[in-house]
Amino acid sequence: MKVGVLALQGDFREHLKAVADCGHAPVDVRRVSELESVDALILPGGESTTIVHLAQNFDLYQPIRDSISKGLPVYGSCAGMILLADRIVDGIKDQKSFGGLDITVRRNAFGRQVDSFESDLNFNGKSLHAVFIRAPWVEEVGPGVEVLSTAADHPVAVRQGNLLATSFHPELTEDLAVHRYFFEEICKGR
Ligand SMILES: NC(=O)CC[C@H](N)C(=O)O
């Protein structure tokens, strides 16, 4: 599979490596032609407001929204989760996202940068070491959303149709379970 990683800001290099480590072909996505060439897309961790801003400047904002609604499999980690959420609380005024996931996320829900932490959690029935950096959590989920992990009594990994999102950063650890879940459970057959 050709797997794109939105490469405007954030930790896209780590996701590109995880894609390659899973045996797929990684593609840096900065143009519409690159977006159109991929079978799946990853939105990295970083700063959600900056990523939306840059996506608008690179004329990728509407094309990404259209790809999501046409069923492109998309996985977002941390800022990427915020970018997939239909509703954001504690964001900047009128903060935009690409949307598609019927969830409300709270930005910086676990606290400030200094409150970043690591924790072992259950992801889809298996133990996983998770890194949270100024992470959001999910405050509300719509009826079509499946919760795959929780931390501090809030969903931190969710899935709906072609979309997967985690509050944490599996691209920063060696464990490829979340990437593999995305490729095997969501991308396969689409
Ligand atoms: N590690 C991250 O991706 C942090 C997300 C960042 N706090 C935001 O709101 O966009």
mmCIF file of C-alpha atoms and ligand atoms in Angstrom:
data_model
loop_
_atom_site.group_PDB
_atom_site.id
_atom_site.type_symbol
_atom_site.label_atom_id
_atom_site.label_comp_id
_atom_site.label_asym_id
_atom_site.label_seq_id
_atom_site.Cartn_x
_atom_site.Cartn_y
_atom_site.Cartn_z
ATOM 1 C CA MET A 1 0.000 0.000 0.000
ATOM 2 C CA LYS A 2 1.063 3.592 -0.572
ATOM 3 C CA VAL A 3 0.556 5.384 2.733
ATOM 4 C CA GLY A 4 0.746 9.166 2.820
ATOM 5 C CA VAL A 5 1.769 11.182 5.849
ATOM 6 C CA LEU A 6 0.752 14.847 5.917
ATOM 7 C CA ALA A 7 4.222 16.420 6.034
ATOM 8 C CA LEU A 8 3.578 20.093 6.801
ATOM 9 C CA GLN A 9 4.482 20.238 10.508
ATOM 10 C CA GLY A 10 4.907 17.871 13.438
ATOM 11 C CA ASP A 11 6.400 14.399 13.789
ATOM 12 C CA PHE A 12 5.678 13.177 10.256
ATOM 13 C CA ARG A 13 9.177 11.620 9.887
ATOM 14 C CA GLU A 14 8.459 9.169 12.719
ATOM 15 C CA HIS A 15 5.189 8.131 11.036
ATOM 16 C CA LEU A 16 6.953 7.711 7.667
ATOM 17 C CA LYS A 17 9.402 5.341 9.401
ATOM 18 C CA ALA A 18 6.572 3.395 11.083
ATOM 19 C CA VAL A 19 4.870 2.990 7.687
ATOM 20 C CA ALA A 20 8.082 1.605 6.180
ATOM 21 C CA ASP A 21 8.674 -0.656 9.225
ATOM 22 C CA CYS A 22 5.211 -2.147 8.618
ATOM 23 C CA GLY A 23 6.227 -2.984 5.038
ATOM 24 C CA HIS A 24 4.256 -0.262 3.236
ATOM 25 C CA ALA A 25 5.462 2.528 0.930
ATOM 26 C CA PRO A 26 5.595 5.887 2.739
ATOM 27 C CA VAL A 27 4.744 9.089 0.814
ATOM 28 C CA ASP A 28 5.295 12.650 2.097
ATOM 29 C CA VAL A 29 2.071 14.554 1.339
ATOM 30 C CA ARG A 30 2.437 18.283 0.657
ATOM 31 C CA ARG A 31 0.502 18.584 -2.624
ATOM 32 C CA VAL A 32 -2.865 17.498 -3.947
ATOM 33 C CA SER A 33 -1.196 15.198 -6.512
ATOM 34 C CA GLU A 34 0.535 13.352 -3.637
ATOM 35 C CA LEU A 35 -2.723 13.124 -1.683
ATOM 36 C CA GLU A 36 -4.462 11.675 -4.729
ATOM 37 C CA SER A 37 -1.752 9.025 -5.151
ATOM 38 C CA VAL A 38 -2.119 7.353 -1.732
ATOM 39 C CA ASP A 39 -4.282 4.486 -0.436
ATOM 40 C CA ALA A 40 -4.352 5.835 3.129
ATOM 41 C CA LEU A 41 -3.270 8.947 5.026
ATOM 42 C CA ILE A 42 -1.753 9.653 8.452
ATOM 43 C CA LEU A 43 -2.108 13.012 10.227
ATOM 44 C CA PRO A 44 0.867 13.376 12.605
ATOM 45 C CA GLY A 45 1.250 14.858 16.062
ATOM 46 C CA GLY A 46 2.268 18.491 16.206
ATOM 47 C CA GLU A 47 0.231 21.655 16.568
ATOM 48 C CA SER A 48 -3.300 21.298 15.214
ATOM 49 C CA THR A 49 -3.829 25.027 14.566
ATOM 50 C CA THR A 50 -0.558 25.283 12.616
ATOM 51 C CA ILE A 51 -1.306 22.170 10.568
ATOM 52 C CA VAL A 52 -4.749 23.492 9.511
ATOM 53 C CA HIS A 53 -3.224 26.859 8.685
ATOM 54 C CA LEU A 54 -0.529 25.277 6.521
ATOM 55 C CA ALA A 55 -3.043 22.914 4.883
ATOM 56 C CA GLN A 56 -5.029 25.977 3.819
ATOM 57 C CA ASN A 57 -1.877 27.666 2.472
ATOM 58 C CA PHE A 58 -0.897 24.513 0.557
ATOM 59 C CA ASP A 59 -4.460 24.198 -0.886
ATOM 60 C CA LEU A 60 -4.875 20.871 0.866
ATOM 61 C CA TYR A 61 -7.611 21.747 3.350
ATOM 62 C CA GLN A 62 -10.680 21.058 1.205
ATOM 63 C CA PRO A 63 -9.059 18.147 -0.719
ATOM 64 C CA ILE A 64 -8.339 16.363 2.592
ATOM 65 C CA ARG A 65 -11.920 16.924 3.761
ATOM 66 C CA ASP A 66 -13.202 15.568 0.454
ATOM 67 C CA SER A 67 -10.900 12.511 0.649
ATOM 68 C CA ILE A 68 -12.166 11.757 4.170
ATOM 69 C CA SER A 69 -15.799 11.952 3.112
ATOM 70 C CA LYS A 70 -15.110 9.745 0.083
ATOM 71 C CA GLY A 71 -13.801 7.033 2.464
ATOM 72 C CA LEU A 72 -9.991 7.392 2.378
ATOM 73 C CA PRO A 73 -8.651 5.565 5.472
ATOM 74 C CA VAL A 74 -7.110 8.210 7.752
ATOM 75 C CA TYR A 75 -5.304 7.801 11.082
ATOM 76 C CA GLY A 76 -4.538 10.814 13.284
ATOM 77 C CA SER A 77 -2.271 10.816 16.364
ATOM 78 C CA CYS A 78 -2.609 13.579 18.991
ATOM 79 C CA ALA A 79 -2.892 16.801 16.929
ATOM 80 C CA GLY A 80 -4.092 14.416 14.198
ATOM 81 C CA MET A 81 -6.956 13.336 16.494
ATOM 82 C CA ILE A 82 -7.963 16.977 16.930
ATOM 83 C CA LEU A 83 -7.841 17.409 13.143
ATOM 84 C CA LEU A 84 -10.265 14.502 12.639
ATOM 85 C CA ALA A 85 -12.723 15.583 15.338
ATOM 86 C CA ASP A 86 -16.049 17.125 14.356
ATOM 87 C CA ARG A 87 -16.050 19.245 17.538
ATOM 88 C CA ILE A 88 -13.211 20.838 19.568
ATOM 89 C CA VAL A 89 -13.371 22.337 23.043
ATOM 90 C CA ASP A 90 -10.629 24.500 24.566
ATOM 91 C CA GLY A 91 -9.258 25.274 21.119
ATOM 92 C CA ILE A 92 -8.636 28.717 19.695
ATOM 93 C CA LYS A 93 -11.734 30.680 18.692
ATOM 94 C CA ASP A 94 -13.498 28.969 15.754
ATOM 95 C CA GLN A 95 -10.717 26.400 15.466
ATOM 96 C CA LYS A 96 -11.071 24.391 12.268
ATOM 97 C CA SER A 97 -10.537 20.697 11.756
ATOM 98 C CA PHE A 98 -10.889 18.392 8.761
ATOM 99 C CA GLY A 99 -13.581 16.546 10.718
ATOM 100 C CA GLY A 100 -15.222 13.226 9.952
ATOM 101 C CA LEU A 101 -15.081 11.611 13.401
ATOM 102 C CA ASP A 102 -18.259 12.116 15.409
ATOM 103 C CA ILE A 103 -16.402 13.049 18.595
ATOM 104 C CA THR A 104 -15.804 16.083 20.781
ATOM 105 C CA VAL A 105 -12.130 16.451 21.781
ATOM 106 C CA ARG A 106 -10.715 18.598 24.522
ATOM 107 C CA ARG A 107 -7.380 20.108 23.498
ATOM 108 C CA ASN A 108 -4.510 19.909 26.026
ATOM 109 C CA ALA A 109 -6.905 17.989 28.292
ATOM 110 C CA PHE A 110 -4.207 16.356 30.433
ATOM 111 C CA GLY A 111 -2.542 19.702 31.172
ATOM 112 C CA ARG A 112 0.411 21.648 29.846
ATOM 113 C CA GLN A 113 3.624 20.473 28.178
ATOM 114 C CA VAL A 114 5.157 19.739 31.619
ATOM 115 C CA ASP A 115 2.232 17.399 32.361
ATOM 116 C CA SER A 116 3.181 15.121 29.460
ATOM 117 C CA PHE A 117 3.418 11.496 30.586
ATOM 118 C CA GLU A 118 3.790 7.861 29.585
ATOM 119 C CA SER A 119 1.374 5.136 30.590
ATOM 120 C CA ASP A 120 0.618 1.481 29.918
ATOM 121 C CA LEU A 121 -2.856 1.065 28.556
ATOM 122 C CA ASN A 122 -5.043 -1.455 26.866
ATOM 123 C CA PHE A 123 -5.366 -0.984 23.115
ATOM 124 C CA ASN A 124 -7.964 -3.200 21.505
ATOM 125 C CA GLY A 125 -7.407 -5.926 24.103
ATOM 126 C CA LYS A 126 -3.573 -5.780 24.250
ATOM 127 C CA SER A 127 -1.184 -3.908 26.554
ATOM 128 C CA LEU A 128 0.560 -0.916 24.973
ATOM 129 C CA HIS A 129 3.061 1.643 26.281
ATOM 130 C CA ALA A 130 1.662 5.048 25.298
ATOM 131 C CA VAL A 131 3.324 8.483 25.160
ATOM 132 C CA PHE A 132 1.078 11.498 25.793
ATOM 133 C CA ILE A 133 2.444 14.981 24.944
ATOM 134 C CA ARG A 134 0.096 17.872 25.670
ATOM 135 C CA ALA A 135 -2.529 15.457 24.544
ATOM 136 C CA PRO A 136 -6.250 15.837 23.901
ATOM 137 C CA TRP A 137 -8.830 13.418 25.239
ATOM 138 C CA VAL A 138 -12.222 12.536 23.865
ATOM 139 C CA GLU A 139 -15.038 14.171 25.769
ATOM 140 C CA GLU A 140 -18.049 12.763 23.883
ATOM 141 C CA VAL A 141 -18.507 10.094 21.247
ATOM 142 C CA GLY A 142 -21.360 9.708 18.780
ATOM 143 C CA PRO A 143 -23.240 6.407 18.400
ATOM 144 C CA GLY A 144 -21.085 5.110 15.511
ATOM 145 C CA VAL A 145 -17.781 5.497 17.358
ATOM 146 C CA GLU A 146 -15.940 2.514 18.847
ATOM 147 C CA VAL A 147 -13.655 3.211 21.840
ATOM 148 C CA LEU A 148 -10.407 1.190 21.636
ATOM 149 C CA SER A 149 -8.549 2.619 24.699
ATOM 150 C CA THR A 150 -9.248 4.797 27.710
ATOM 151 C CA ALA A 151 -7.040 6.753 30.142
ATOM 152 C CA ALA A 152 -8.168 8.892 33.079
ATOM 153 C CA ASP A 153 -11.722 7.685 32.365
ATOM 154 C CA HIS A 154 -11.715 9.203 28.888
ATOM 155 C CA PRO A 155 -11.432 7.590 25.463
ATOM 156 C CA VAL A 156 -7.924 8.058 24.030
ATOM 157 C CA ALA A 157 -8.210 5.757 20.991
ATOM 158 C CA VAL A 158 -11.331 5.710 18.835
ATOM 159 C CA ARG A 159 -12.439 4.367 15.512
ATOM 160 C CA GLN A 160 -15.354 5.169 13.223
ATOM 161 C CA GLY A 161 -15.600 3.669 9.732
ATOM 162 C CA ASN A 162 -12.493 4.631 7.765
ATOM 163 C CA LEU A 163 -11.092 6.810 10.568
ATOM 164 C CA LEU A 164 -8.821 6.025 13.530
ATOM 165 C CA ALA A 165 -7.509 8.487 16.113
ATOM 166 C CA THR A 166 -5.298 8.245 19.215
ATOM 167 C CA SER A 167 -4.485 10.915 21.832
ATOM 168 C CA PHE A 168 -1.033 9.350 22.174
ATOM 169 C CA HIS A 169 1.953 8.892 19.839
ATOM 170 C CA PRO A 170 2.675 5.277 18.819
ATOM 171 C CA GLU A 171 5.117 6.686 16.231
ATOM 172 C CA LEU A 172 7.430 7.608 19.132
ATOM 173 C CA THR A 173 7.727 4.045 20.471
ATOM 174 C CA GLU A 174 8.899 0.798 18.881
ATOM 175 C CA ASP A 175 5.488 -0.872 19.255
ATOM 176 C CA LEU A 176 3.743 -0.842 15.860
ATOM 177 C CA ALA A 177 0.420 -2.260 17.147
ATOM 178 C CA VAL A 178 -1.626 0.859 16.363
ATOM 179 C CA HIS A 179 -0.168 1.300 12.873
ATOM 180 C CA ARG A 180 -0.721 -2.393 12.175
ATOM 181 C CA TYR A 181 -4.306 -2.134 13.446
ATOM 182 C CA PHE A 182 -4.855 0.776 11.041
ATOM 183 C CA PHE A 183 -3.438 -1.123 8.074
ATOM 184 C CA GLU A 184 -5.033 -4.483 8.867
ATOM 185 C CA GLU A 185 -8.418 -3.527 10.317
ATOM 186 C CA ILE A 186 -9.202 -0.266 8.528
ATOM 187 C CA CYS A 187 -7.261 -0.037 5.257
ATOM 188 C CA LYS A 188 -7.662 -3.667 4.199
ATOM 189 C CA GLY A 189 -10.551 -4.169 1.831
ATOM 190 C CA ARG A 190 -11.055 -0.462 1.075
HETATM 191 N N1 LIG B 1 1.547 16.246 20.765
HETATM 192 C C1 LIG B 1 0.610 16.863 20.095
HETATM 193 O O1 LIG B 1 0.308 16.545 18.936
HETATM 194 C C2 LIG B 1 0.002 18.015 20.817
HETATM 195 C C3 LIG B 1 -1.268 18.557 20.215
HETATM 196 C C4 LIG B 1 -1.363 20.037 20.531
HETATM 197 N N2 LIG B 1 -1.486 20.252 21.953
HETATM 198 C C5 LIG B 1 -2.533 20.646 19.779
HETATM 199 O O2 LIG B 1 -3.459 21.093 20.380
HETATM 200 O O3 LIG B 1 -2.520 20.691 18.588
#
